[in-house]
CSV table of C-alpha atoms and ligand atoms in Angstrom, one decimal:
chain,number,residue,atom,x,y,z
R,1,MET,CA,26.8,-2.4,-19.7
R,2,LYS,CA,25.1,-1.3,-16.5
R,3,VAL,CA,21.5,-0.4,-15.7
R,4,LEU,CA,21.1,2.8,-13.6
R,5,LYS,CA,17.7,3.6,-12.1
R,6,PHE,CA,17.1,7.0,-10.6
R,7,GLY,CA,14.0,7.4,-8.4
R,8,GLY,CA,11.5,10.2,-8.0
R,9,THR,CA,13.5,12.3,-5.5
R,10,SER,CA,16.7,11.9,-7.6
R,11,VAL,CA,15.0,13.7,-10.5
R,12,GLY,CA,12.7,15.8,-8.2
R,13,SER,CA,14.0,19.3,-9.1
R,14,PRO,CA,16.0,21.0,-11.9
R,15,GLU,CA,19.0,20.9,-9.6
R,16,ARG,CA,18.6,17.1,-9.1
R,17,ILE,CA,18.1,16.5,-12.8
R,18,LYS,CA,21.4,18.3,-13.5
R,19,HIS,CA,23.1,16.3,-10.8
R,20,VAL,CA,21.8,13.0,-12.2
R,21,ALA,CA,23.1,14.0,-15.7
R,22,SER,CA,26.5,14.5,-14.1
R,23,LEU,CA,26.4,11.0,-12.6
R,24,ILE,CA,25.5,9.3,-15.8
R,25,MET,CA,28.8,8.3,-17.3
R,26,PRO,CA,28.9,8.8,-21.1
R,27,GLY,CA,31.0,6.3,-22.9
R,28,GLU,CA,29.9,3.2,-21.0
R,29,ARG,CA,26.7,2.9,-23.0
R,30,ASN,CA,24.6,2.3,-19.9
R,31,VAL,CA,20.9,2.1,-19.7
R,32,VAL,CA,19.4,4.8,-17.5
R,33,VAL,CA,15.9,4.2,-16.1
R,34,LEU,CA,14.0,7.3,-14.8
R,35,SER,CA,11.0,7.5,-12.5
R,36,ALA,CA,8.6,10.4,-12.6
R,37,MET,CA,9.7,13.5,-10.7
R,38,SER,CA,8.6,13.1,-7.0
R,39,GLY,CA,5.0,14.0,-6.4
R,40,THR,CA,4.0,13.7,-10.1
R,41,THR,CA,2.6,10.1,-10.0
R,42,ASN,CA,0.6,11.2,-6.9
R,43,SER,CA,-0.8,14.2,-8.8
R,44,LEU,CA,-1.7,11.9,-11.7
R,45,VAL,CA,-3.5,9.5,-9.3
R,46,GLU,CA,-5.4,12.5,-7.9
R,47,ILE,CA,-6.4,13.7,-11.4
R,48,SER,CA,-7.8,10.2,-12.1
R,49,GLU,CA,-9.7,10.2,-8.8
R,50,TYR,CA,-11.3,13.5,-9.6
R,51,LEU,CA,-12.2,12.3,-13.1
R,52,TYR,CA,-13.7,9.1,-11.8
R,53,LYS,CA,-15.8,11.2,-9.4
R,54,GLY,CA,-16.9,13.5,-12.2
R,55,ASN,CA,-15.2,16.4,-10.5
R,56,ILE,CA,-13.9,18.2,-13.6
R,57,PRO,CA,-12.9,21.4,-11.8
R,58,GLY,CA,-10.8,19.3,-9.3
R,59,ALA,CA,-9.1,17.5,-12.2
R,60,GLN,CA,-8.6,20.8,-14.1
R,61,GLU,CA,-7.0,22.5,-11.1
R,62,THR,CA,-4.6,19.6,-10.4
R,63,ILE,CA,-3.6,19.5,-14.1
R,64,ASN,CA,-3.0,23.3,-14.0
R,65,ALA,CA,-0.9,23.1,-10.8
R,66,LEU,CA,1.2,20.2,-12.3
R,67,GLU,CA,1.7,22.2,-15.5
R,68,ALA,CA,2.8,25.3,-13.6
R,69,LYS,CA,5.4,23.1,-11.8
R,70,TYR,CA,6.8,21.8,-15.0
R,71,VAL,CA,6.9,25.2,-16.6
R,72,ALA,CA,9.0,26.4,-13.7
R,73,VAL,CA,11.3,23.3,-14.0
R,74,ILE,CA,11.9,23.9,-17.7
R,75,SER,CA,12.7,27.6,-17.2
R,76,GLU,CA,15.3,26.7,-14.5
R,77,LEU,CA,16.7,23.5,-16.1
R,78,PHE,CA,17.7,24.8,-19.5
R,79,ALA,CA,20.4,27.3,-20.3
R,80,THR,CA,19.2,28.1,-23.8
R,81,ASP,CA,15.9,29.3,-25.3
R,82,GLY,CA,16.2,26.5,-27.9
R,83,GLY,CA,16.4,23.9,-25.1
R,84,ARG,CA,13.4,25.4,-23.3
R,85,LEU,CA,11.4,25.5,-26.5
R,86,LYS,CA,12.0,21.8,-27.3
R,87,ALA,CA,11.1,20.8,-23.7
R,88,SER,CA,8.0,22.9,-23.7
R,89,GLU,CA,6.8,21.4,-26.9
R,90,ALA,CA,7.2,17.9,-25.6
R,91,LEU,CA,5.3,18.7,-22.4
R,92,GLU,CA,2.6,20.6,-24.2
R,93,HIS,CA,1.6,17.3,-25.9
R,94,ILE,CA,1.4,15.6,-22.6
R,95,PHE,CA,-0.7,18.3,-20.9
R,96,ALA,CA,-3.0,18.4,-24.0
R,97,LEU,CA,-3.5,14.6,-23.6
R,98,LEU,CA,-4.3,15.0,-19.9
R,99,ARG,CA,-6.8,17.7,-20.7
R,100,SER,CA,-8.5,15.6,-23.3
R,101,TYR,CA,-9.7,13.4,-20.5
R,102,LEU,CA,-11.7,16.3,-19.0
R,103,SER,CA,-14.4,15.8,-21.6
R,104,GLU,CA,-15.0,12.1,-21.4
R,105,PRO,CA,-15.9,9.5,-18.7
R,106,LEU,CA,-12.7,7.9,-17.3
R,107,THR,CA,-12.1,4.2,-18.1
R,108,GLU,CA,-9.5,2.0,-16.6
R,109,ALA,CA,-7.5,2.2,-19.8
R,110,GLY,CA,-7.7,6.0,-19.6
R,111,GLU,CA,-6.5,6.0,-16.0
R,112,LYS,CA,-3.5,3.9,-17.0
R,113,GLU,CA,-2.6,6.3,-19.7
R,114,ILE,CA,-2.8,9.2,-17.3
R,115,LEU,CA,-0.6,7.4,-14.8
R,116,ALA,CA,2.0,6.8,-17.5
R,117,GLN,CA,2.6,10.5,-18.2
R,118,GLY,CA,5.0,11.1,-15.2
R,119,GLU,CA,7.8,8.9,-16.6
R,120,LEU,CA,7.2,10.2,-20.1
R,121,MET,CA,7.7,13.8,-18.8
R,122,SER,CA,10.9,13.1,-16.8
R,123,THR,CA,12.6,11.2,-19.6
R,124,ALA,CA,11.5,13.9,-22.1
R,125,LEU,CA,13.1,16.6,-19.9
R,126,MET,CA,16.3,14.6,-19.4
R,127,GLN,CA,16.7,13.7,-23.0
R,128,ARG,CA,16.5,17.4,-24.0
R,129,TYR,CA,18.8,18.4,-21.2
R,130,LEU,CA,21.4,15.9,-22.3
R,131,GLU,CA,21.0,17.1,-25.8
R,132,GLU,CA,21.6,20.7,-24.7
R,133,LYS,CA,24.7,19.5,-22.9
R,134,GLY,CA,26.0,17.8,-26.0
R,135,VAL,CA,25.6,14.2,-24.7
R,136,ARG,CA,24.6,11.7,-27.3
R,137,SER,CA,21.6,9.9,-25.7
R,138,ALA,CA,19.0,7.7,-27.3
R,139,LEU,CA,15.5,7.3,-25.8
R,140,LEU,CA,14.2,3.8,-25.7
R,141,PRO,CA,10.4,4.2,-25.3
R,142,ALA,CA,9.3,1.7,-22.7
R,143,LEU,CA,5.9,1.4,-24.3
R,144,ASP,CA,7.7,0.0,-27.4
R,145,TYR,CA,9.3,-2.9,-25.6
R,146,MET,CA,8.1,-3.4,-22.0
R,147,ARG,CA,5.2,-5.9,-22.0
R,148,THR,CA,3.5,-8.1,-19.6
R,149,LEU,CA,1.8,-11.5,-20.2
R,150,GLU,CA,-1.7,-12.3,-19.3
R,151,SER,CA,-0.4,-13.6,-16.0
R,152,GLY,CA,0.9,-10.1,-15.3
R,153,GLU,CA,4.5,-11.4,-15.4
R,154,PRO,CA,7.0,-9.6,-17.8
R,155,ASP,CA,7.3,-11.1,-21.2
R,156,MET,CA,11.1,-11.5,-20.9
R,157,GLN,CA,11.7,-12.9,-24.4
R,158,HIS,CA,9.8,-10.1,-26.1
R,159,ILE,CA,11.4,-7.4,-24.0
R,160,GLY,CA,14.9,-8.8,-24.6
R,161,THR,CA,14.4,-9.1,-28.4
R,162,ARG,CA,12.9,-5.6,-28.8
R,163,LEU,CA,15.3,-3.9,-26.5
R,164,ARG,CA,18.4,-5.4,-28.1
R,165,ARG,CA,17.1,-4.4,-31.5
R,166,MET,CA,16.4,-0.8,-30.4
R,167,ILE,CA,19.9,-0.6,-28.9
R,168,ASP,CA,21.5,-1.9,-32.1
R,169,LEU,CA,19.6,0.7,-34.1
R,170,ALA,CA,21.3,3.5,-32.1
R,171,PRO,CA,25.0,2.8,-32.6
R,172,LYS,CA,26.0,6.4,-32.0
R,173,ALA,CA,24.4,6.8,-28.7
R,174,ASP,CA,26.5,7.0,-25.6
R,175,ILE,CA,23.6,6.6,-23.1
R,176,PHE,CA,20.2,5.0,-23.4
R,177,LEU,CA,17.3,6.6,-21.5
R,178,THR,CA,14.1,4.8,-20.7
R,179,GLN,CA,11.0,5.1,-18.6
R,180,GLY,CA,10.6,3.1,-15.4
R,181,TYR,CA,7.2,1.8,-14.3
R,182,ILE,CA,5.2,1.9,-17.5
R,183,CYS,CA,4.5,-1.0,-19.8
R,184,ARG,CA,2.0,-2.5,-22.1
R,185,ASN,CA,-0.2,-5.4,-21.0
R,186,SER,CA,-1.0,-8.6,-23.0
R,187,THR,CA,-3.8,-6.8,-25.0
R,188,GLY,CA,-1.4,-4.0,-26.0
R,189,GLY,CA,-3.0,-1.4,-23.6
R,190,ILE,CA,-0.9,1.0,-21.6
R,191,ASP,CA,-0.3,-0.3,-18.1
R,192,ASN,CA,2.2,-0.1,-15.3
R,193,LEU,CA,4.2,-2.3,-13.0
R,194,LYS,CA,2.5,-1.0,-9.8
R,195,ARG,CA,3.6,1.9,-7.6
R,196,GLY,CA,7.3,2.0,-7.1
R,197,GLY,CA,7.7,-0.2,-10.1
R,198,SER,CA,10.6,1.6,-11.7
R,199,ASP,CA,13.0,-0.6,-9.6
R,200,TYR,CA,11.3,-3.6,-11.3
R,201,THR,CA,11.8,-2.1,-14.8
R,202,ALA,CA,15.6,-1.7,-14.0
R,203,SER,CA,15.8,-5.3,-12.8
R,204,ILE,CA,13.9,-6.7,-15.9
R,205,ILE,CA,16.2,-4.7,-18.2
R,206,GLY,CA,19.3,-5.8,-16.3
R,207,ALA,CA,18.1,-9.4,-16.6
R,208,VAL,CA,17.3,-9.4,-20.4
R,209,LEU,CA,20.5,-7.6,-21.3
R,210,GLU,CA,22.6,-9.7,-18.9
R,211,ALA,CA,23.9,-6.4,-17.5
R,212,GLU,CA,27.1,-6.2,-15.4
R,213,GLU,CA,25.2,-4.6,-12.6
R,214,ILE,CA,21.9,-3.0,-11.7
R,215,GLN,CA,22.2,0.3,-9.8
R,216,ILE,CA,19.2,1.7,-7.9
R,217,TRP,CA,20.0,5.3,-7.1
R,218,THR,CA,17.7,6.9,-4.5
R,219,ASP,CA,17.8,9.4,-1.6
R,220,ILE,CA,19.5,7.2,1.0
R,221,ASP,CA,22.8,5.4,1.2
R,222,GLY,CA,21.6,1.9,0.8
R,223,MET,CA,19.4,-0.5,2.7
R,224,HIS,CA,19.4,0.5,6.4
R,225,ASN,CA,19.2,-2.0,9.2
R,226,ASN,CA,15.7,-0.6,10.2
R,227,ASP,CA,13.2,1.7,8.7
R,228,PRO,CA,14.8,5.2,8.9
R,229,ARG,CA,11.4,6.8,8.7
R,230,PHE,CA,10.5,5.4,12.2
R,231,VAL,CA,13.8,4.6,13.9
R,232,GLU,CA,16.7,6.9,14.7
R,233,GLY,CA,20.3,5.9,14.3
R,234,THR,CA,19.8,3.3,11.6
R,235,ARG,CA,22.8,2.3,9.5
R,236,PRO,CA,23.4,1.0,6.0
R,237,VAL,CA,23.9,-2.7,5.5
R,238,GLY,CA,27.0,-3.3,3.3
R,239,GLU,CA,26.0,-6.6,1.8
R,240,LEU,CA,22.7,-8.5,1.4
R,241,HIS,CA,22.0,-11.9,-0.1
R,242,PHE,CA,19.3,-11.9,-2.8
R,243,GLU,CA,17.0,-13.8,-0.5
R,244,GLU,CA,17.5,-11.4,2.3
R,245,ALA,CA,16.9,-8.4,0.1
R,246,ALA,CA,13.7,-10.1,-1.3
R,247,GLU,CA,12.4,-10.7,2.2
R,248,LEU,CA,13.1,-7.1,3.2
R,249,ALA,CA,11.5,-5.6,0.1
R,250,TYR,CA,8.4,-7.8,0.5
R,251,PHE,CA,8.0,-7.0,4.1
R,252,GLY,CA,8.1,-3.3,3.7
R,253,ALA,CA,11.6,-1.9,3.1
R,254,LYS,CA,10.3,0.8,0.7
R,255,ILE,CA,13.8,1.4,-0.8
R,256,LEU,CA,13.2,-1.7,-3.1
R,257,HIS,CA,10.1,-2.7,-5.0
R,258,PRO,CA,9.2,-6.3,-3.9
R,259,SER,CA,9.3,-7.7,-7.4
R,260,CYS,CA,12.7,-6.1,-8.2
R,261,VAL,CA,15.0,-8.8,-6.7
R,262,LEU,CA,13.8,-11.9,-8.6
R,263,PRO,CA,14.9,-11.1,-12.2
R,264,ALA,CA,18.4,-10.0,-10.9
R,265,LYS,CA,18.6,-13.1,-8.7
R,266,LEU,CA,17.7,-15.5,-11.6
R,267,HIS,CA,20.3,-14.0,-13.8
R,268,ASN,CA,22.8,-13.5,-10.9
R,269,ILE,CA,23.3,-9.8,-11.6
R,270,PRO,CA,24.4,-7.7,-8.5
R,271,VAL,CA,22.1,-5.0,-7.5
R,272,ARG,CA,23.7,-1.9,-5.9
R,273,LEU,CA,21.7,0.6,-3.9
R,274,LEU,CA,23.3,4.0,-4.1
R,275,ASN,CA,22.6,7.5,-2.9
R,276,THR,CA,22.3,10.3,-5.5
R,277,LEU,CA,22.8,12.9,-2.7
R,278,GLN,CA,26.0,11.2,-1.6
R,279,PRO,CA,27.4,9.3,-4.6
R,280,GLU,CA,30.7,8.3,-2.9
R,281,ALA,CA,28.9,6.4,-0.1
R,282,ALA,CA,29.3,2.6,-0.5
R,283,GLY,CA,25.6,1.8,-0.3
R,284,THR,CA,24.4,-1.8,-0.3
R,285,VAL,CA,25.3,-4.5,-2.7
R,286,ILE,CA,22.9,-7.4,-3.2
R,287,TYR,CA,24.4,-10.6,-4.6
R,288,ASN,CA,24.9,-14.3,-4.0
R,289,PHE,CA,27.4,-15.1,-1.3
R,290,PRO,CA,27.8,-17.9,1.2
R,291,PRO,CA,26.0,-17.8,4.6
R,292,ASP,CA,27.7,-15.4,7.0
R,293,GLY,CA,25.6,-16.0,10.1
R,294,LYS,CA,24.7,-12.3,10.5
R,295,LEU,CA,21.4,-10.5,11.2
R,296,LYS,CA,21.0,-7.8,8.6
R,297,ALA,CA,17.8,-5.7,9.0
R,298,ILE,CA,14.3,-5.2,10.3
R,299,ALA,CA,11.3,-4.2,8.2
R,300,ALA,CA,7.6,-3.7,8.8
R,301,LYS,CA,4.6,-4.3,6.6
R,302,ASP,CA,1.5,-2.2,7.4
R,303,ASN,CA,-2.3,-2.8,7.0
R,304,ILE,CA,-2.3,-6.5,7.7
R,305,THR,CA,-5.4,-8.4,8.7
R,306,ALA,CA,-5.3,-11.6,10.7
R,307,VAL,CA,-7.9,-14.3,10.0
R,308,LYS,CA,-8.3,-17.2,12.4
R,309,ILE,CA,-10.3,-20.3,11.5
R,310,LYS,CA,-11.1,-22.5,14.4
R,311,SER,CA,-12.5,-26.0,14.0
R,312,GLY,CA,-12.6,-28.6,16.7
R,313,ARG,CA,-14.2,-31.1,14.3
R,314,MET,CA,-12.4,-30.9,11.1
R,315,LEU,CA,-8.8,-29.9,11.8
R,316,LEU,CA,-7.6,-33.4,12.5
R,317,ALA,CA,-9.3,-34.6,9.3
R,318,TYR,CA,-7.4,-34.7,6.0
R,319,GLY,CA,-7.9,-31.7,3.8
R,320,PHE,CA,-8.9,-29.0,6.3
R,321,LEU,CA,-5.9,-26.8,5.4
R,322,HIS,CA,-6.4,-27.5,1.8
R,323,LYS,CA,-10.0,-26.2,2.0
R,324,VAL,CA,-8.8,-23.1,3.8
R,325,PHE,CA,-6.0,-22.3,1.3
R,326,GLU,CA,-8.3,-23.1,-1.6
R,327,THR,CA,-10.7,-20.5,-0.3
R,328,PHE,CA,-8.0,-17.8,-0.4
R,329,GLU,CA,-6.8,-19.0,-3.8
R,330,TYR,CA,-10.4,-18.9,-5.2
R,331,HIS,CA,-10.6,-15.2,-4.1
R,332,ARG,CA,-7.1,-14.5,-5.5
R,333,THR,CA,-5.8,-13.3,-2.1
R,334,SER,CA,-2.3,-14.3,-1.1
R,335,ILE,CA,-1.3,-15.2,2.5
R,336,ASP,CA,1.7,-13.6,4.1
R,337,MET,CA,2.1,-15.5,7.4
R,338,MET,CA,0.5,-18.5,9.0
R,339,ALA,CA,0.4,-20.4,12.3
R,340,THR,CA,-1.3,-23.7,13.0
R,341,SER,CA,-2.5,-25.5,16.1
R,342,GLU,CA,-4.5,-28.6,16.6
R,343,VAL,CA,-7.8,-26.7,16.7
R,344,GLY,CA,-7.2,-23.9,14.3
R,345,VAL,CA,-5.1,-22.0,11.8
R,346,SER,CA,-4.4,-18.2,11.7
R,347,VAL,CA,-3.2,-16.5,8.5
R,348,SER,CA,-2.4,-12.9,7.7
R,349,VAL,CA,-3.3,-11.1,4.5
R,350,ASP,CA,-2.4,-7.6,3.2
R,351,ASP,CA,-5.1,-7.3,0.6
R,352,ASP,CA,-8.5,-7.3,2.3
R,353,SER,CA,-10.5,-6.3,-0.7
R,354,ARG,CA,-12.2,-9.7,-0.9
R,355,LEU,CA,-12.2,-10.4,2.8
R,356,ALA,CA,-16.0,-10.4,3.3
R,357,ALA,CA,-16.4,-13.1,0.6
R,358,ILE,CA,-13.5,-15.1,2.0
R,359,VAL,CA,-14.9,-15.0,5.6
R,360,ASP,CA,-18.3,-16.0,4.3
R,361,ASP,CA,-16.8,-19.1,2.5
R,362,LEU,CA,-14.5,-20.0,5.5
R,363,LYS,CA,-17.6,-20.1,7.8
R,364,HIS,CA,-18.4,-23.5,6.2
R,365,PHE,CA,-15.3,-25.0,7.8
R,366,GLY,CA,-15.2,-23.4,11.2
R,367,THR,CA,-15.5,-20.3,13.4
R,368,VAL,CA,-13.9,-17.3,11.8
R,369,THR,CA,-12.4,-14.3,13.6
R,370,VAL,CA,-10.9,-11.2,11.9
R,371,GLU,CA,-8.5,-8.7,13.4
R,372,ARG,CA,-7.5,-5.6,11.5
R,373,ASP,CA,-4.8,-2.9,11.9
R,374,MET,CA,-2.0,-5.3,12.4
R,375,VAL,CA,1.6,-5.1,11.2
R,376,ILE,CA,4.1,-7.7,10.3
R,377,ILE,CA,7.6,-7.1,11.8
R,378,CYS,CA,10.2,-9.0,10.0
R,379,VAL,CA,13.8,-9.6,11.1
R,380,VAL,CA,16.0,-10.7,8.2
R,381,GLY,CA,19.5,-12.2,8.1
R,382,ASP,CA,21.3,-15.5,7.7
R,383,LEU,CA,19.1,-17.4,10.2
R,384,GLU,CA,20.0,-21.0,9.4
R,385,TRP,CA,18.2,-22.9,12.2
R,386,GLN,CA,21.4,-24.4,13.7
R,387,ASN,CA,22.7,-20.9,14.4
R,388,CYS,CA,21.2,-20.8,18.0
R,389,SER,CA,19.7,-17.8,19.8
R,390,PHE,CA,18.6,-15.5,17.0
R,391,GLN,CA,15.0,-16.2,17.7
R,392,ALA,CA,15.5,-16.0,21.5
R,393,LYS,CA,17.0,-12.5,21.0
R,394,VAL,CA,14.1,-11.4,18.8
R,395,ILE,CA,11.4,-12.7,21.1
R,396,SER,CA,13.0,-11.4,24.3
R,397,ALA,CA,13.5,-7.9,22.7
R,398,LEU,CA,9.7,-7.9,22.2
R,399,ASP,CA,9.0,-8.7,25.8
R,400,GLY,CA,5.9,-6.8,26.9
R,401,ILE,CA,4.5,-6.4,23.4
R,402,PRO,CA,1.5,-8.6,22.6
R,403,LEU,CA,2.4,-10.9,19.7
R,404,ARG,CA,-0.5,-12.2,17.6
R,405,MET,CA,1.5,-14.6,15.5
R,406,ILE,CA,5.1,-15.8,15.2
R,407,SER,CA,6.6,-17.3,12.1
R,408,TYR,CA,10.1,-18.9,12.0
R,409,GLY,CA,11.6,-21.7,9.9
R,410,GLY,CA,9.6,-20.9,6.7
R,411,SER,CA,13.0,-19.8,5.2
R,412,ASN,CA,16.5,-19.5,6.5
R,413,TYR,CA,16.2,-15.8,6.2
R,414,ASN,CA,13.4,-14.4,8.4
R,415,ILE,CA,11.6,-14.4,11.7
R,416,SER,CA,8.3,-12.6,11.5
R,417,VAL,CA,5.9,-11.5,14.2
R,418,LEU,CA,2.4,-10.0,13.9
R,419,VAL,CA,1.7,-7.1,16.3
R,420,ARG,CA,-1.0,-4.4,16.5
R,421,SER,CA,-0.3,-1.3,14.5
R,422,ALA,CA,-0.2,0.7,17.8
R,423,ASP,CA,2.8,-1.4,18.9
R,424,LYS,CA,4.8,-1.1,15.6
R,425,LEU,CA,7.1,1.8,16.7
R,426,ARG,CA,7.8,0.2,20.0
R,427,ALA,CA,8.6,-3.1,18.4
R,428,LEU,CA,10.9,-1.6,15.7
R,429,LYS,CA,12.8,0.4,18.3
R,430,ALA,CA,13.1,-2.5,20.8
R,431,LEU,CA,14.5,-4.8,18.1
R,432,SER,CA,17.0,-2.2,16.9
R,433,ALA,CA,18.2,-1.6,20.4
R,434,ALA,CA,18.5,-5.4,21.1
R,435,LEU,CA,19.9,-6.6,17.8
R,436,PHE,CA,22.2,-3.9,16.5
N,501,ADP,P1,12.7,6.3,-5.0
N,501,ADP,O1,11.7,7.4,-5.2
N,501,ADP,O2,14.1,6.6,-5.3
N,501,ADP,O3,12.3,5.0,-5.6
N,501,ADP,P2,11.7,5.4,-2.4
N,501,ADP,O4,11.0,6.5,-1.6
N,501,ADP,O5,10.8,4.4,-3.1
N,501,ADP,O6,12.7,6.1,-3.4
N,501,ADP,O7,12.7,4.6,-1.4
N,501,ADP,C1,13.6,5.3,-0.6
N,501,ADP,C2,13.1,5.5,0.8
N,501,ADP,O8,12.8,4.2,1.4
N,501,ADP,C3,14.0,6.1,1.7
N,501,ADP,O9,13.9,7.5,1.6
N,501,ADP,C4,13.5,5.6,3.1
N,501,ADP,O10,12.7,6.5,3.7
N,501,ADP,C5,12.7,4.4,2.7
N,501,ADP,N1,13.1,3.2,3.5
N,501,ADP,C6,12.2,2.4,4.1
N,501,ADP,N2,12.9,1.4,4.7
N,501,ADP,C7,14.2,1.5,4.4
N,501,ADP,C8,15.4,0.8,4.7
N,501,ADP,N3,15.4,-0.3,5.4
N,501,ADP,N4,16.6,1.3,4.2
N,501,ADP,C9,16.6,2.4,3.5
N,501,ADP,N5,15.5,3.1,3.1
N,501,ADP,C10,14.3,2.7,3.6
N,502,LIG,N1,6.5,6.9,-10.6
N,502,LIG,C1,6.0,5.6,-10.1
N,502,LIG,C2,5.5,5.8,-8.6
N,502,LIG,O1,5.6,6.9,-8.1
N,502,LIG,C3,7.0,4.5,-10.2
N,502,LIG,C4,8.3,4.7,-9.4
N,502,LIG,O2,8.6,5.8,-8.9
N,502,LIG,O3,9.0,3.7,-9.2
N,502,LIG,O4,5.1,4.9,-8.1
N,503,MG,MG1,10.9,3.5,-5.0
């Protein structure tokens, strides 16, 4: 059994939905995870924002526009009136639910329910399309098995038990369809695995079912060696180690959700990144293999803030770093990069929502400086420290670009530098030119 996940653009139009249906191989009893059609989750976010602001006409207009889009999709997708009718009925329920929020103040739980509708719509459409095509599919509702613990981590045991039971209850199905992204939290409320989280759904399912492979189908032929949105001439990387893929996903390679690698890695299940628009392309396979001494790819993580704490008096004393880290921990803010010297420490964070309180607390231990609008540029590969010169090539490629921080040796897989946002493009291009 394989797990196949199709992202938003892969199911973004009637034509694409038909194409995905043709890629799903009946007979293998694979699990197919679908995202919302591209643009839908953004519209649902927008609806919630209008509702929070009490702008009912704004919410209404966005719901109407979304509904018009789906009405058009249904009329093009289905060949028969029967198919159209069934799909329209399913979606009518969803739009009625969205409209029910127009008359009450929005709560966080309500927002989560609104955000869940995109995946419920795409799977409803696909299920009915497959039915019209005579394919025997079974829908596995994610809200009936996907659950997180109080810690926010997936409840793997519960998910595995429920999912296996649901699969056993559908012996005639050739294909299992399910929603990415959506889940229930530890109190049973509707929740989600954060934006882009359908990749994570696929990986969790692959892990609990001990699948043969997890396939992430998207709009590009695998992990490229640099961000194709900013650099021309990037090329797909054939193979990535789990650790390399995890670093790239964490440091901004949007093709993979950062949490997606871990469940697959722990269960040693290969993850294949494939292109729906070019199914014959080899893509990227992520698995465990011996060190190969190669540089693989460059990624960038935006909206980073650097925080420097300088203390002539305390740094040499025991416990200075402990106090600094404890402050970040207390404010539940994780640190991405760090650099230390005898008189101070610099760290970078991507979540600055609690920064004012953090800075306030850190002022007990030293002089604090904050620099915003920074970017982490991360070069990933098999960078075992005895393999000389990788770091020299990286640093010399960045000659002329001010580097706020450098991090090397934290793992065998990355060298990261912190630069100003204004220098991001220049840095990415210079690295591609020098390294590939
Ligand atoms: P999906 O909707 O299928 O989940 P995403 O938009 O989340 O797709 O991810 C695919 C996109 O990731 C690509 O279109 C590409 O622009 C972007 N991307 C960023 N970095 C990389 C990279 N290193 N390799 C491939 N794609 C990347
Ligand atoms: N639909 C969700 C999003 O747009 C989840 C996903 O596509 O992975 O973030
Ligand atoms: Mg994605």
